[in-house]
CSV table of C-alpha atoms in Angstrom, one decimal:
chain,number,residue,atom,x,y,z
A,12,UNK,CA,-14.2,0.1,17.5
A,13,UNK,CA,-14.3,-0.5,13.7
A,14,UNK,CA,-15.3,3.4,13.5
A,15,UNK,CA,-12.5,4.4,15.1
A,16,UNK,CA,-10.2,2.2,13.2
A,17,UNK,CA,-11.6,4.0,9.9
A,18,UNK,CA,-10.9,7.0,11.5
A,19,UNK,CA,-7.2,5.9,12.1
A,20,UNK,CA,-6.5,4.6,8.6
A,21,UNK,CA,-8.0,7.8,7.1
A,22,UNK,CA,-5.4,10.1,9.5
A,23,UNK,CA,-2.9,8.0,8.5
A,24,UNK,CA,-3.5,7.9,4.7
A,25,UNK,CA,-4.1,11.5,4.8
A,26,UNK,CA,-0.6,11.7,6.2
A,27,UNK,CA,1.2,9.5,3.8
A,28,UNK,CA,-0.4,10.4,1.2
A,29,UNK,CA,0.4,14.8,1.8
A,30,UNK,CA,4.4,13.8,2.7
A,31,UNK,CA,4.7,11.7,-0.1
A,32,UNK,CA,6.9,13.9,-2.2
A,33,UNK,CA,9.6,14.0,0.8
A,34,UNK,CA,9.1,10.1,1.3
A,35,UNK,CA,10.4,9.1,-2.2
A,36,UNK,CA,13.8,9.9,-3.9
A,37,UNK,CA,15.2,13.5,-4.3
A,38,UNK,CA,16.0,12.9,-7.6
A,39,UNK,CA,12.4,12.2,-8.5
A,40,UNK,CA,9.4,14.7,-8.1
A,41,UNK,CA,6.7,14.0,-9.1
A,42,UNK,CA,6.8,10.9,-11.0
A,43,UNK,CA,9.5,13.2,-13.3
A,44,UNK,CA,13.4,12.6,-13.1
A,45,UNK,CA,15.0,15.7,-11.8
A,46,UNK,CA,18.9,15.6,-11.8
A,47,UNK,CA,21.0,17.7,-9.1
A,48,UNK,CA,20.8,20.4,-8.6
A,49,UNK,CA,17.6,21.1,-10.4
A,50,UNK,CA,16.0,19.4,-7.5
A,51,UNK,CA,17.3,21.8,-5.4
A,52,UNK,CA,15.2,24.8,-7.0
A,53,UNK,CA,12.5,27.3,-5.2
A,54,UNK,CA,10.0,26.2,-7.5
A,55,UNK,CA,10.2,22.4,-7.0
A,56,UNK,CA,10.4,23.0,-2.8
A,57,UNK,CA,7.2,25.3,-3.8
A,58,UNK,CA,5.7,22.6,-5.6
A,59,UNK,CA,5.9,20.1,-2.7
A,60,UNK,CA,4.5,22.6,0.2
A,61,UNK,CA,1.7,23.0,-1.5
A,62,UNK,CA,0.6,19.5,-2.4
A,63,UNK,CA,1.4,18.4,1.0
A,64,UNK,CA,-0.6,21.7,3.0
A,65,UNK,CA,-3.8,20.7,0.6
A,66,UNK,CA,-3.6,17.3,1.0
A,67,UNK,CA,-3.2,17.2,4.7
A,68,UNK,CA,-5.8,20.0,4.8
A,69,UNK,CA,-8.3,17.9,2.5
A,70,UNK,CA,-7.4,15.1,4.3
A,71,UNK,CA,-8.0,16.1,8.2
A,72,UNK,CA,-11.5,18.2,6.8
A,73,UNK,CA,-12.7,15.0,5.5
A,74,UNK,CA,-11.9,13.1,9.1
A,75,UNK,CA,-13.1,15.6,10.7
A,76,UNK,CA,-16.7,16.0,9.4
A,77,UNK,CA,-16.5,12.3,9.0
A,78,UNK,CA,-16.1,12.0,12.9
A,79,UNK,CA,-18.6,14.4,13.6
A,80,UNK,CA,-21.0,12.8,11.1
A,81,UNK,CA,-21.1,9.6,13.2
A,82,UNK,CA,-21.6,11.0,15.8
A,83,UNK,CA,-23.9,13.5,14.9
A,84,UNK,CA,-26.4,11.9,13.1
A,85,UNK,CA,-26.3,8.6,14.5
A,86,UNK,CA,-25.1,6.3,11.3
A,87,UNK,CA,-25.1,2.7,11.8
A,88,UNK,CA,-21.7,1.2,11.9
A,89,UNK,CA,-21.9,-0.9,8.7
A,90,UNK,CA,-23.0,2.5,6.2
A,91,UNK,CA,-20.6,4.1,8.3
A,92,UNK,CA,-17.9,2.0,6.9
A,93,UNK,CA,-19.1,2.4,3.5
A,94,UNK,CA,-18.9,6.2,4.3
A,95,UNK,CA,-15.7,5.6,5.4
A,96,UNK,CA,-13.9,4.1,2.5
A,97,UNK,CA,-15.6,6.4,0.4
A,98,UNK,CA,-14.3,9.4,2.3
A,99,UNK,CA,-10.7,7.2,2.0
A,100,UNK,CA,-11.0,6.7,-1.8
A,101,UNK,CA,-11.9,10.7,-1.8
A,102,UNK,CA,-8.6,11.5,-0.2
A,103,UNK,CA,-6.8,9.2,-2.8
A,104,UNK,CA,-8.4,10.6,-5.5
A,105,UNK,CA,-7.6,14.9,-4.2
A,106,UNK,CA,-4.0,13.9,-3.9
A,107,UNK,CA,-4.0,12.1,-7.7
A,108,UNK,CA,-5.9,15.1,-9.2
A,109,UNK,CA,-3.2,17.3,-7.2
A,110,UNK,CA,-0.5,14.7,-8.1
A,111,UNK,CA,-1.1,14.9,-11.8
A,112,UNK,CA,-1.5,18.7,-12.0
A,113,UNK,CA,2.0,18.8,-10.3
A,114,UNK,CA,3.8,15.9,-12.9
A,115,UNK,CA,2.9,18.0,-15.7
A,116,UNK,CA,3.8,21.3,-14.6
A,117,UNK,CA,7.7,19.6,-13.2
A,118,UNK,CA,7.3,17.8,-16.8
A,119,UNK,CA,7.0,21.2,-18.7
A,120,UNK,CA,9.5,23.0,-16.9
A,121,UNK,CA,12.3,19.9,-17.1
A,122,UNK,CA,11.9,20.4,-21.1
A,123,UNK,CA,11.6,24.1,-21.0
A,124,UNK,CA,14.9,24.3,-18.9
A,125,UNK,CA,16.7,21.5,-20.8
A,126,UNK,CA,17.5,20.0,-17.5
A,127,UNK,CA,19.3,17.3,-19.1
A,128,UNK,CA,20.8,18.7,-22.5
A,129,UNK,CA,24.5,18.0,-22.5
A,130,UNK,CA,24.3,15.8,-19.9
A,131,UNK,CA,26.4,12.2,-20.1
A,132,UNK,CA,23.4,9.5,-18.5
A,133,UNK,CA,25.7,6.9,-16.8
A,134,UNK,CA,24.4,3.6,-15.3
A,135,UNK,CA,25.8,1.8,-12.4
A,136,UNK,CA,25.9,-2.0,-12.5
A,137,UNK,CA,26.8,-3.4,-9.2
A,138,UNK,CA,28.3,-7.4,-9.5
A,139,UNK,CA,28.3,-7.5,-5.2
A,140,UNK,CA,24.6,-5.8,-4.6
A,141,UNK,CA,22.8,-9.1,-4.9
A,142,UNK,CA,24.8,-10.9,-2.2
A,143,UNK,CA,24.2,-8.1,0.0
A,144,UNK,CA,20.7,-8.5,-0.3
A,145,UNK,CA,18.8,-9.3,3.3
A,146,UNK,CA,15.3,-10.7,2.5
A,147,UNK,CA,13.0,-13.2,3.7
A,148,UNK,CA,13.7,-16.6,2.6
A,149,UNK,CA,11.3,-18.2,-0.2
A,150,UNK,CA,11.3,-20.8,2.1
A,151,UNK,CA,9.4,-19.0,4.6
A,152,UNK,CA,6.9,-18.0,2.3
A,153,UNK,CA,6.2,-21.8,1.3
A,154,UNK,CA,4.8,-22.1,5.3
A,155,UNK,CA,1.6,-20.4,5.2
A,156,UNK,CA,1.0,-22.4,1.8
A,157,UNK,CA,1.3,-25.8,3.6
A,158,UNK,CA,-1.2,-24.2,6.7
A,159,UNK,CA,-3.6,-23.5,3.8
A,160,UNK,CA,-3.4,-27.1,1.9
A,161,UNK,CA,-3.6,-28.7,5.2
A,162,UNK,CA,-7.1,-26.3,6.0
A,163,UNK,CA,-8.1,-27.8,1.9
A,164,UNK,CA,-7.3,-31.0,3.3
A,165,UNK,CA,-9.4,-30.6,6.8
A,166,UNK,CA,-12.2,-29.0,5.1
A,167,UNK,CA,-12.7,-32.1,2.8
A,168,UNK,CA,-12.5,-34.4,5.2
A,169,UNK,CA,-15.6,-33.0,7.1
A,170,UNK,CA,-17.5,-31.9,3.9
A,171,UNK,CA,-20.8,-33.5,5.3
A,172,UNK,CA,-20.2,-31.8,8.7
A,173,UNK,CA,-20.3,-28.6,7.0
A,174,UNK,CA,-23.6,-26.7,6.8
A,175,UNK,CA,-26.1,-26.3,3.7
A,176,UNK,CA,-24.9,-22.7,3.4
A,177,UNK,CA,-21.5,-21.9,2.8
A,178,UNK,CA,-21.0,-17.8,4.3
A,179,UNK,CA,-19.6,-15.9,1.2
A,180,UNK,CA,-19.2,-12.6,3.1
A,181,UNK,CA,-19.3,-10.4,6.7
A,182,UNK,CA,-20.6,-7.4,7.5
A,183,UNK,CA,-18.9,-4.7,9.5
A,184,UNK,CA,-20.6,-6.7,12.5
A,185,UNK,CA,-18.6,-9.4,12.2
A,186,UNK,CA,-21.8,-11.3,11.1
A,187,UNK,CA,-22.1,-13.4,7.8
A,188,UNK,CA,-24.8,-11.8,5.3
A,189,UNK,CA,-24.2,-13.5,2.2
A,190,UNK,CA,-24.0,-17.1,2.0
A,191,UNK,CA,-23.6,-20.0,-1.8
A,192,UNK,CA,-24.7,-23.2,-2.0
A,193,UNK,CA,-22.8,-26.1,-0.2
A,194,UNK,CA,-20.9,-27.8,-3.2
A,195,UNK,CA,-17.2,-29.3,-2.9
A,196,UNK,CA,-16.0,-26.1,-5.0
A,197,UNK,CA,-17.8,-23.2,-2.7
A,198,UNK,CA,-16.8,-24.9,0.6
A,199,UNK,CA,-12.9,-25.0,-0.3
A,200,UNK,CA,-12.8,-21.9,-2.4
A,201,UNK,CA,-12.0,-19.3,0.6
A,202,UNK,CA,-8.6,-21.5,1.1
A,203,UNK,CA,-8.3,-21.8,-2.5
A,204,UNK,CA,-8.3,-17.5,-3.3
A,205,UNK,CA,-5.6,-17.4,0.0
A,206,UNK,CA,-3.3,-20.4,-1.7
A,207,UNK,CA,-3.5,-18.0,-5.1
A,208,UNK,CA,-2.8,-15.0,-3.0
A,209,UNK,CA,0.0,-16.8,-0.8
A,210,UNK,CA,1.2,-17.8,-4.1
A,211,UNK,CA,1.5,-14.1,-5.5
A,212,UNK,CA,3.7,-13.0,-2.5
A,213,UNK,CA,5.9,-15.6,-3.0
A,214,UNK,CA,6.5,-14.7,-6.5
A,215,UNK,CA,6.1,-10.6,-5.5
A,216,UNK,CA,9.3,-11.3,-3.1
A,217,UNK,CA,11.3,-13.5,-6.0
A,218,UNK,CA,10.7,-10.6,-8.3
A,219,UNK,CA,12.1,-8.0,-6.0
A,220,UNK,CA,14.9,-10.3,-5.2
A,221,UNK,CA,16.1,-10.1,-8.9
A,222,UNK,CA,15.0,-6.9,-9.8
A,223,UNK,CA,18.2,-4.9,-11.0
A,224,UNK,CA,19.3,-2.4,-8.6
A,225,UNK,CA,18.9,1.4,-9.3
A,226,UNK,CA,21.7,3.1,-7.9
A,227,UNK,CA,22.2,6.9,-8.4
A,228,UNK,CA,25.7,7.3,-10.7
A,229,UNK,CA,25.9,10.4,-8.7
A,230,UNK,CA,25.3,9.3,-5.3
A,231,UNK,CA,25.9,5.8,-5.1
A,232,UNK,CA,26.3,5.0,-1.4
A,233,UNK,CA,23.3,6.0,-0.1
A,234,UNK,CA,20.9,5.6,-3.2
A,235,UNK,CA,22.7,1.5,-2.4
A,236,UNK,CA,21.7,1.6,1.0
A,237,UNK,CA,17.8,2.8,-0.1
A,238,UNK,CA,17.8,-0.2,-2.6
A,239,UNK,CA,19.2,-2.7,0.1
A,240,UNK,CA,17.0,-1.1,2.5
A,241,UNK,CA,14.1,-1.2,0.3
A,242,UNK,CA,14.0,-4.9,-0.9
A,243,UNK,CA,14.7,-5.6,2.7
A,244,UNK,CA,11.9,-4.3,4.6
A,245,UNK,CA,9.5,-5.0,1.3
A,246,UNK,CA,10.5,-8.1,1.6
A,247,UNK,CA,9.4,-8.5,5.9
A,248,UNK,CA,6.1,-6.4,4.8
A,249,UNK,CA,5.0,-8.5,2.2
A,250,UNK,CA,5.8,-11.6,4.8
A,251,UNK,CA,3.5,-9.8,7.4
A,252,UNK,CA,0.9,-9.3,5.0
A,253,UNK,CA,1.0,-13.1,3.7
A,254,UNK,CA,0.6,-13.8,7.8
A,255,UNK,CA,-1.8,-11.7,8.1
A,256,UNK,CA,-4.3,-12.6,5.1
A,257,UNK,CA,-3.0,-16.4,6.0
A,258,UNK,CA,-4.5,-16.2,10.0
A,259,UNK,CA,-7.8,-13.6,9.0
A,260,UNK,CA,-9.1,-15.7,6.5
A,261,UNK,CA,-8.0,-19.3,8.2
A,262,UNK,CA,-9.6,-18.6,11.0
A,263,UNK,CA,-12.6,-17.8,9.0
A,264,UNK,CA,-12.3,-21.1,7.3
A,265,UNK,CA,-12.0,-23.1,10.8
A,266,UNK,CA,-15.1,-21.3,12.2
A,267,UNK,CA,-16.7,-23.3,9.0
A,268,UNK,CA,-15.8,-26.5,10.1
A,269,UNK,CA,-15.9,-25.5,13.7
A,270,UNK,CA,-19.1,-23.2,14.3
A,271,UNK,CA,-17.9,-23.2,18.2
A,272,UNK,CA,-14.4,-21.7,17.5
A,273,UNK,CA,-15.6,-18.1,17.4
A,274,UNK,CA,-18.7,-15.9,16.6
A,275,UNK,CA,-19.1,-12.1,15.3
A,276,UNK,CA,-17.1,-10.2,17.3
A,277,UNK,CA,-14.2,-13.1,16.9
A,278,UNK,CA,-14.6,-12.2,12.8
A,279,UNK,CA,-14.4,-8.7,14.0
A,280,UNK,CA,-11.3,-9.4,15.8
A,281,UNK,CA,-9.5,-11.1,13.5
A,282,UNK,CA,-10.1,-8.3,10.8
A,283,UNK,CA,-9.2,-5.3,13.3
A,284,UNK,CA,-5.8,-7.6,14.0
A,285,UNK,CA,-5.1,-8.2,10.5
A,286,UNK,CA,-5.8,-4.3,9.6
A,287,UNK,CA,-3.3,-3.0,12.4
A,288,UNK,CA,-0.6,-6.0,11.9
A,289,UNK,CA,-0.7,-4.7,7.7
A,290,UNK,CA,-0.5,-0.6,8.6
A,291,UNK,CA,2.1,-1.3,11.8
A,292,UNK,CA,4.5,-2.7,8.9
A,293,UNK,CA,3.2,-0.7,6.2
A,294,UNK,CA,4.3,2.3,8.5
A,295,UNK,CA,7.6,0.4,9.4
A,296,UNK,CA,8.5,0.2,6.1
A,297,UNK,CA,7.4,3.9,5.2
A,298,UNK,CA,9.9,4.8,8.2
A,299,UNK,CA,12.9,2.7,6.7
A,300,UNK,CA,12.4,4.2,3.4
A,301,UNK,CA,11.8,7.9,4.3
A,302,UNK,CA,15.6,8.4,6.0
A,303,UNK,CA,17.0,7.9,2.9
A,304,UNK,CA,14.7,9.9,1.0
A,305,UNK,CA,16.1,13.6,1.5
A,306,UNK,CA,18.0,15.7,-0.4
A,307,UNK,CA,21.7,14.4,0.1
A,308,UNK,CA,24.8,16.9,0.0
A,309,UNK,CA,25.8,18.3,-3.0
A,310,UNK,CA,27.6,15.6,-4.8
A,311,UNK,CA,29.0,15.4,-8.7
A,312,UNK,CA,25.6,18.2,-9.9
A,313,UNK,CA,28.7,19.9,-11.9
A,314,UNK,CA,30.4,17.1,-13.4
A,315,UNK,CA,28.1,16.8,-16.2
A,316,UNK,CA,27.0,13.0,-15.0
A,317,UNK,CA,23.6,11.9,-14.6
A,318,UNK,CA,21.0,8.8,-13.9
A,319,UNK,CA,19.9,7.9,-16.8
A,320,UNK,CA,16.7,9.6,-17.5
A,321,UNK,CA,13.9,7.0,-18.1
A,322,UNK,CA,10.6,9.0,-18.0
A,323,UNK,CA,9.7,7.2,-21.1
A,324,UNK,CA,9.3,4.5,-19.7
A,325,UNK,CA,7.1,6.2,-16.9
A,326,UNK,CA,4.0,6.5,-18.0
A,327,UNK,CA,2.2,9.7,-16.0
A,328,UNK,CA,5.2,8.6,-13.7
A,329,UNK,CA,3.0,5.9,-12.3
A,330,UNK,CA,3.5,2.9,-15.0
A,331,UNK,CA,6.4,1.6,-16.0
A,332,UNK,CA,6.5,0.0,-19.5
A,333,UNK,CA,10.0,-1.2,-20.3
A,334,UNK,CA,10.6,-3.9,-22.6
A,335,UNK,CA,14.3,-4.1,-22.5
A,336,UNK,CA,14.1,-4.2,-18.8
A,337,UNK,CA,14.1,-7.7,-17.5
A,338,UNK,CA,13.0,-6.6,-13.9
A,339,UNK,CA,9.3,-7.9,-13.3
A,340,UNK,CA,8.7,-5.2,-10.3
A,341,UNK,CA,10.6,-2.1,-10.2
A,342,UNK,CA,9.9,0.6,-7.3
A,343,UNK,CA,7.6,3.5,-7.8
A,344,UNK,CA,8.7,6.3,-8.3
A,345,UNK,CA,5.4,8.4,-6.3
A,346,UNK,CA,4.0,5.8,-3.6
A,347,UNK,CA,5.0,3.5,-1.4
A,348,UNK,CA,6.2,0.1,-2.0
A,349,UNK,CA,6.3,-1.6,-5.8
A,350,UNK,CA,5.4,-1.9,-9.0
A,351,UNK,CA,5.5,-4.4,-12.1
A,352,UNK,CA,7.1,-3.6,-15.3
A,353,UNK,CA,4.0,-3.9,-17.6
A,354,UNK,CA,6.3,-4.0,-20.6
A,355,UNK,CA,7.7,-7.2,-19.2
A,356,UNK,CA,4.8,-9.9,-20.4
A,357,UNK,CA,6.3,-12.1,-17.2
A,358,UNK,CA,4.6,-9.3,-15.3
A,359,UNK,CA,1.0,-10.2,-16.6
A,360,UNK,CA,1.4,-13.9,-15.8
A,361,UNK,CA,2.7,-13.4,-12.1
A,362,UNK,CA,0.4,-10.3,-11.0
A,363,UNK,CA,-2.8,-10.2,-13.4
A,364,UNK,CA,-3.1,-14.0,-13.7
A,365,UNK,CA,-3.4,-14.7,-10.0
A,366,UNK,CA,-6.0,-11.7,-9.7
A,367,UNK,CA,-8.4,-12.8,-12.7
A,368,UNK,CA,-8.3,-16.2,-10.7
A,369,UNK,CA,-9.5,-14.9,-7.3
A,370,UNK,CA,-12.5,-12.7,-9.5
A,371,UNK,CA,-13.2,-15.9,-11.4
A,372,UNK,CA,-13.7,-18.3,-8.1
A,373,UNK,CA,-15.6,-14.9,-6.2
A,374,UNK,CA,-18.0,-14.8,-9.3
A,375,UNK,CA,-18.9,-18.3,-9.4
A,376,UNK,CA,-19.3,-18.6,-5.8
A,377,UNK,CA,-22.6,-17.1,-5.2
């Protein structure tokens, strides 16, 4: 079961991962901004089939012999999940090496062209986009919070029920193979890392909420529905995924107090559940995203108006460093989902804070 869900994740990152340059905006390639019609060009179509035929091919030969590796030669299920998120951190890797190679050659010809010399960069500013906005509520956020103080609150009150070793970790096998000292601080800090992560998707969904919309100056009603569209279904995945962390690692937490509640292959359960509930709306939100994401009908590419062209602020067209932007999280411009605006120092406290938290507490719990 957990072979075949590696197998799955690997198709399916293999997948995202080659049609990622159809997924995002036209106007983008490559982490580069590329006004109309230049996006439109031989070259850039070129660039795009090829990245996506090697990736896909990369991709489906590293499942492949994955697959018949297991099978094959026998490999336990635990190193074969090591060999599996290897092989996945393998793919990721190909399509960055690919991806950068790409970025600098679209980079290079956008200079060497002059795409945007004697072009007017207009920016639209839309007073009405904010009330149009449909995202979760903060308030449904705050829920999951209160299930976790009240498993902080349980846990305490049956501190000399719990066992002399606190599990740390699980194996692929559901099993626990790591295990701390019982102490006050190790037995609440699983609920403790969730609170600090529940914490960070409430703030991740605030962020989005008022990050300043980027709509196209040359093709403003659909670039408006992507951003609405966007924050939207962002918003529901990162409300899946703070249910999902919120019921894996609670139930871990109960089977502490409660030893009866559920062995190995209920860990194992849990985790498979959480893994499908986070890639069902990952996908659902790749989906949303991707019908807005081709190449619209030729709109104003001879009026002499474009986006504004910010791929200073782009760093390798992955990072965004903008310190006049007040937008914490901005969306990427080659991925899925969202980034933070590292030139914004509100972006370090909200995102990097939390995370040197959880290391801290998973360091001193040993």
């Amino acid at each position: 079961m957990t072979i075949g869900l590696m197998v799955f994740i690997m198709v399916l990152l293999a997948a995202v991962q080659a049609f990622m340059p159809y997924l995002v905006k036209a106007t983008e390639v490559f982490g580069i901004y590329v006004p109309e019609p230049h996006y439109r060009q031989e070259f850039i179509g070129r660039l795009k089939k090829n990245y996506s035929r090697l990736v896909l091919a990369g991709g489906l030969t590293s499942v492949l012999f994955y697959a018949l590796a297991v099978n094959l030669l026998h490999i336990p299920e635990g190193q074969g999940v090591i060999w599996g998120v290897g092989l996945q951190l393998g793919i990721v890797a190909f399509s960055m090496a690919l991806y950068f190679k790409n970025h600098l050659t679209v980079k290079k010809e956008k200079q060497q062209q002059g795409w945007v010399l004697g072009k007017k960069e207009k920016v639209i500013v839309d007073l009405q986009f904010r009330n149009d906005l449909e995202m979760v509520s903060g308030i449904a956020f705050l829920l999951p919070m209160l299930i976790t103080v009240g498993l902080i609150a349980l846990t305490l009150t049956h501190y000399t029920q719990l066992p002399d070793k606190i599990p740390a970790h699980w194996g692929a096998d559901g099993q626990a193979d790591r295990f701390s000292e019982k102490t006050i601080f190790s037995s609440i800090s699983m609920p403790v890392i969730l609170l600090i992560m529940q914490v960070l998707f409430y703030f991740m969904n605030q962020a989005r909420k008022t990050s300043g919309s980027k709509i196209s100056a040359t093709q403003k009603a659909q670039s408006r529905k992507r951003e609405l569209a966007s924050r939207k279904y962002g918003s529901w995945l990162l409300f899946v995924t703070s249910i999902s962390v919120t019921l894996l690692l609670g139930s871990l937490q109960l089977s502490l107090i409660y030893p009866e509640l559920g062995g190995a292959l209920w860990v194992m359960a849990m985790t498979i559940g959480f893994a499908i509930l986070v890639l069902a709306g990952t996908a659902l939100y790749t989906v949303k995203i991707a019908q807005f994401a081709s190449s619209p009908a030729a709109g104003q590419s001879d009026s002499g108006i474009i986006d504004a062209d910010n791929d200073r602020h782009w760093k390798a067209g992955i990072f965004y460093v903008n310190k006049e932007d007040p937008s914490i999280m901005v969306e990427k411009r080659f991925g899925i989902g969202w980034t933070v605006n590292l030139g914004n120092p509100k972006s370090w406290v909200m995102v990097f804070l939390p995370l040197a938290a959880i290391l801290l507490i998973a360091f001193l719990v040993k």
